Amino acid sequence: TNLSFTYTLFILQTTYLMLLIESTYLEIGFGLHVISEILPSEVKHKVVEITNVFKELQPVLKVFTTIRTILLILPIVRELMELMLRTDVSL
């Protein structure tokens, strides 16, 4: 079933993209934190402002994580539904 393969591929690609965005966000946030420790105080406050913007984006990251989790669960649910439809579930 070609459609099933395409669907699974789409979910995997979307999940991978979300993981890339999440990890990039975390790496940049951590990098800014480390950099702010070694910068002179007059520059440090600017980096802290940028870091605060990253902290404000935290809820967006949580939404990404939730969507990614749902996307990973969807194929499993679909397979279970197909399996239930193919087998006789009468008690």
PDB file of C-alpha atoms in Angstrom:
ATOM      1  CA  THR A   1       0.000   0.000   0.000  1.00  0.00           C
ATOM      2  CA  ASN A   2       1.747   2.981  -1.415  1.00  0.00           C
ATOM      3  CA  LEU A   3      -0.409   5.495   0.457  1.00  0.00           C
ATOM      4  CA  SER A   4       0.464   3.885   3.782  1.00  0.00           C
ATOM      5  CA  PHE A   5       4.183   4.151   2.989  1.00  0.00           C
ATOM      6  CA  THR A   6       3.822   7.808   1.955  1.00  0.00           C
ATOM      7  CA  TYR A   7       1.879   8.562   5.136  1.00  0.00           C
ATOM      8  CA  THR A   8       4.531   6.916   7.333  1.00  0.00           C
ATOM      9  CA  LEU A   9       7.328   8.698   5.472  1.00  0.00           C
ATOM     10  CA  PHE A  10       5.568  12.052   5.945  1.00  0.00           C
ATOM     11  CA  ILE A  11       5.211  11.440   9.683  1.00  0.00           C
ATOM     12  CA  LEU A  12       8.866  10.443  10.023  1.00  0.00           C
ATOM     13  CA  GLN A  13      10.054  13.497   8.088  1.00  0.00           C
ATOM     14  CA  THR A  14       7.845  15.858  10.095  1.00  0.00           C
ATOM     15  CA  THR A  15       9.011  14.295  13.353  1.00  0.00           C
ATOM     16  CA  TYR A  16      12.658  14.588  12.276  1.00  0.00           C
ATOM     17  CA  LEU A  17      12.159  18.264  11.380  1.00  0.00           C
ATOM     18  CA  MET A  18      10.602  18.951  14.787  1.00  0.00           C
ATOM     19  CA  LEU A  19      13.471  17.169  16.537  1.00  0.00           C
ATOM     20  CA  LEU A  20      15.950  19.305  14.589  1.00  0.00           C
ATOM     21  CA  ILE A  21      14.141  22.499  15.594  1.00  0.00           C
ATOM     22  CA  GLU A  22      13.978  21.415  19.247  1.00  0.00           C
ATOM     23  CA  SER A  23      17.647  20.445  19.438  1.00  0.00           C
ATOM     24  CA  THR A  24      18.741  23.632  17.655  1.00  0.00           C
ATOM     25  CA  TYR A  25      16.671  25.682  20.112  1.00  0.00           C
ATOM     26  CA  LEU A  26      18.277  23.910  23.075  1.00  0.00           C
ATOM     27  CA  GLU A  27      21.807  24.224  21.649  1.00  0.00           C
ATOM     28  CA  ILE A  28      21.424  27.944  20.952  1.00  0.00           C
ATOM     29  CA  GLY A  29      19.927  28.534  24.403  1.00  0.00           C
ATOM     30  CA  PHE A  30      22.754  26.655  26.098  1.00  0.00           C
ATOM     31  CA  GLY A  31      25.362  28.383  23.920  1.00  0.00           C
ATOM     32  CA  LEU A  32      24.003  31.814  24.838  1.00  0.00           C
ATOM     33  CA  HIS A  33      24.074  30.896  28.517  1.00  0.00           C
ATOM     34  CA  VAL A  34      27.724  29.791  28.301  1.00  0.00           C
ATOM     35  CA  ILE A  35      28.726  32.848  26.260  1.00  0.00           C
ATOM     36  CA  SER A  36      27.010  35.207  28.713  1.00  0.00           C
ATOM     37  CA  GLU A  37      29.232  33.882  31.513  1.00  0.00           C
ATOM     38  CA  ILE A  38      32.461  34.977  29.793  1.00  0.00           C
ATOM     39  CA  LEU A  39      31.376  38.297  28.281  1.00  0.00           C
ATOM     40  CA  PRO A  40      32.035  41.705  29.825  1.00  0.00           C
ATOM     41  CA  SER A  41      29.077  43.077  31.800  1.00  0.00           C
ATOM     42  CA  GLU A  42      28.159  45.795  29.249  1.00  0.00           C
ATOM     43  CA  VAL A  43      27.579  43.145  26.572  1.00  0.00           C
ATOM     44  CA  LYS A  44      26.278  40.505  28.954  1.00  0.00           C
ATOM     45  CA  HIS A  45      22.901  42.205  29.506  1.00  0.00           C
ATOM     46  CA  LYS A  46      22.164  42.039  25.742  1.00  0.00           C
ATOM     47  CA  VAL A  47      22.847  38.303  25.710  1.00  0.00           C
ATOM     48  CA  VAL A  48      20.650  37.886  28.791  1.00  0.00           C
ATOM     49  CA  GLU A  49      17.836  39.707  26.919  1.00  0.00           C
ATOM     50  CA  ILE A  50      18.186  37.275  24.002  1.00  0.00           C
ATOM     51  CA  THR A  51      18.226  34.345  26.430  1.00  0.00           C
ATOM     52  CA  ASN A  52      14.997  35.665  27.981  1.00  0.00           C
ATOM     53  CA  VAL A  53      13.383  35.641  24.524  1.00  0.00           C
ATOM     54  CA  PHE A  54      14.384  31.983  24.261  1.00  0.00           C
ATOM     55  CA  LYS A  55      12.777  31.314  27.637  1.00  0.00           C
ATOM     56  CA  GLU A  56       9.569  32.949  26.394  1.00  0.00           C
ATOM     57  CA  LEU A  57       9.576  30.528  23.445  1.00  0.00           C
ATOM     58  CA  GLN A  58       9.504  27.547  25.833  1.00  0.00           C
ATOM     59  CA  PRO A  59       5.707  27.009  25.444  1.00  0.00           C
ATOM     60  CA  VAL A  60       6.167  26.802  21.656  1.00  0.00           C
ATOM     61  CA  LEU A  61       8.741  24.072  22.209  1.00  0.00           C
ATOM     62  CA  LYS A  62       6.250  22.189  24.394  1.00  0.00           C
ATOM     63  CA  VAL A  63       3.671  22.373  21.584  1.00  0.00           C
ATOM     64  CA  PHE A  64       6.256  20.966  19.164  1.00  0.00           C
ATOM     65  CA  THR A  65       7.000  18.118  21.566  1.00  0.00           C
ATOM     66  CA  THR A  66       3.297  17.345  21.929  1.00  0.00           C
ATOM     67  CA  ILE A  67       2.710  17.357  18.160  1.00  0.00           C
ATOM     68  CA  ARG A  68       5.766  15.156  17.649  1.00  0.00           C
ATOM     69  CA  THR A  69       4.500  12.672  20.226  1.00  0.00           C
ATOM     70  CA  ILE A  70       1.053  12.562  18.609  1.00  0.00           C
ATOM     71  CA  LEU A  71       2.603  12.074  15.169  1.00  0.00           C
ATOM     72  CA  LEU A  72       4.635   9.146  16.458  1.00  0.00           C
ATOM     73  CA  ILE A  73       1.582   7.535  18.062  1.00  0.00           C
ATOM     74  CA  LEU A  74      -0.710   7.923  15.024  1.00  0.00           C
ATOM     75  CA  PRO A  75       0.808   5.131  12.875  1.00  0.00           C
ATOM     76  CA  ILE A  76       0.680   2.739  15.831  1.00  0.00           C
ATOM     77  CA  VAL A  77      -2.997   3.524  16.442  1.00  0.00           C
ATOM     78  CA  ARG A  78      -3.733   3.135  12.731  1.00  0.00           C
ATOM     79  CA  GLU A  79      -2.012  -0.246  12.607  1.00  0.00           C
ATOM     80  CA  LEU A  80      -3.928  -1.419  15.679  1.00  0.00           C
ATOM     81  CA  MET A  81      -7.220  -0.313  14.140  1.00  0.00           C
ATOM     82  CA  GLU A  82      -6.424  -2.144  10.888  1.00  0.00           C
ATOM     83  CA  LEU A  83      -5.450  -5.241  12.837  1.00  0.00           C
ATOM     84  CA  MET A  84      -8.685  -5.125  14.819  1.00  0.00           C
ATOM     85  CA  LEU A  85     -10.703  -4.759  11.612  1.00  0.00           C
ATOM     86  CA  ARG A  86      -8.913  -7.714   9.994  1.00  0.00           C
ATOM     87  CA  THR A  87      -9.384 -10.050  12.941  1.00  0.00           C
ATOM     88  CA  ASP A  88     -12.637 -11.275  14.380  1.00  0.00           C
ATOM     89  CA  VAL A  89     -13.067  -9.512  17.709  1.00  0.00           C
ATOM     90  CA  SER A  90     -16.234 -11.317  18.749  1.00  0.00           C
ATOM     91  CA  LEU A  91     -16.131 -12.691  22.283  1.00  0.00           C
TER      92      LEU A  91
END
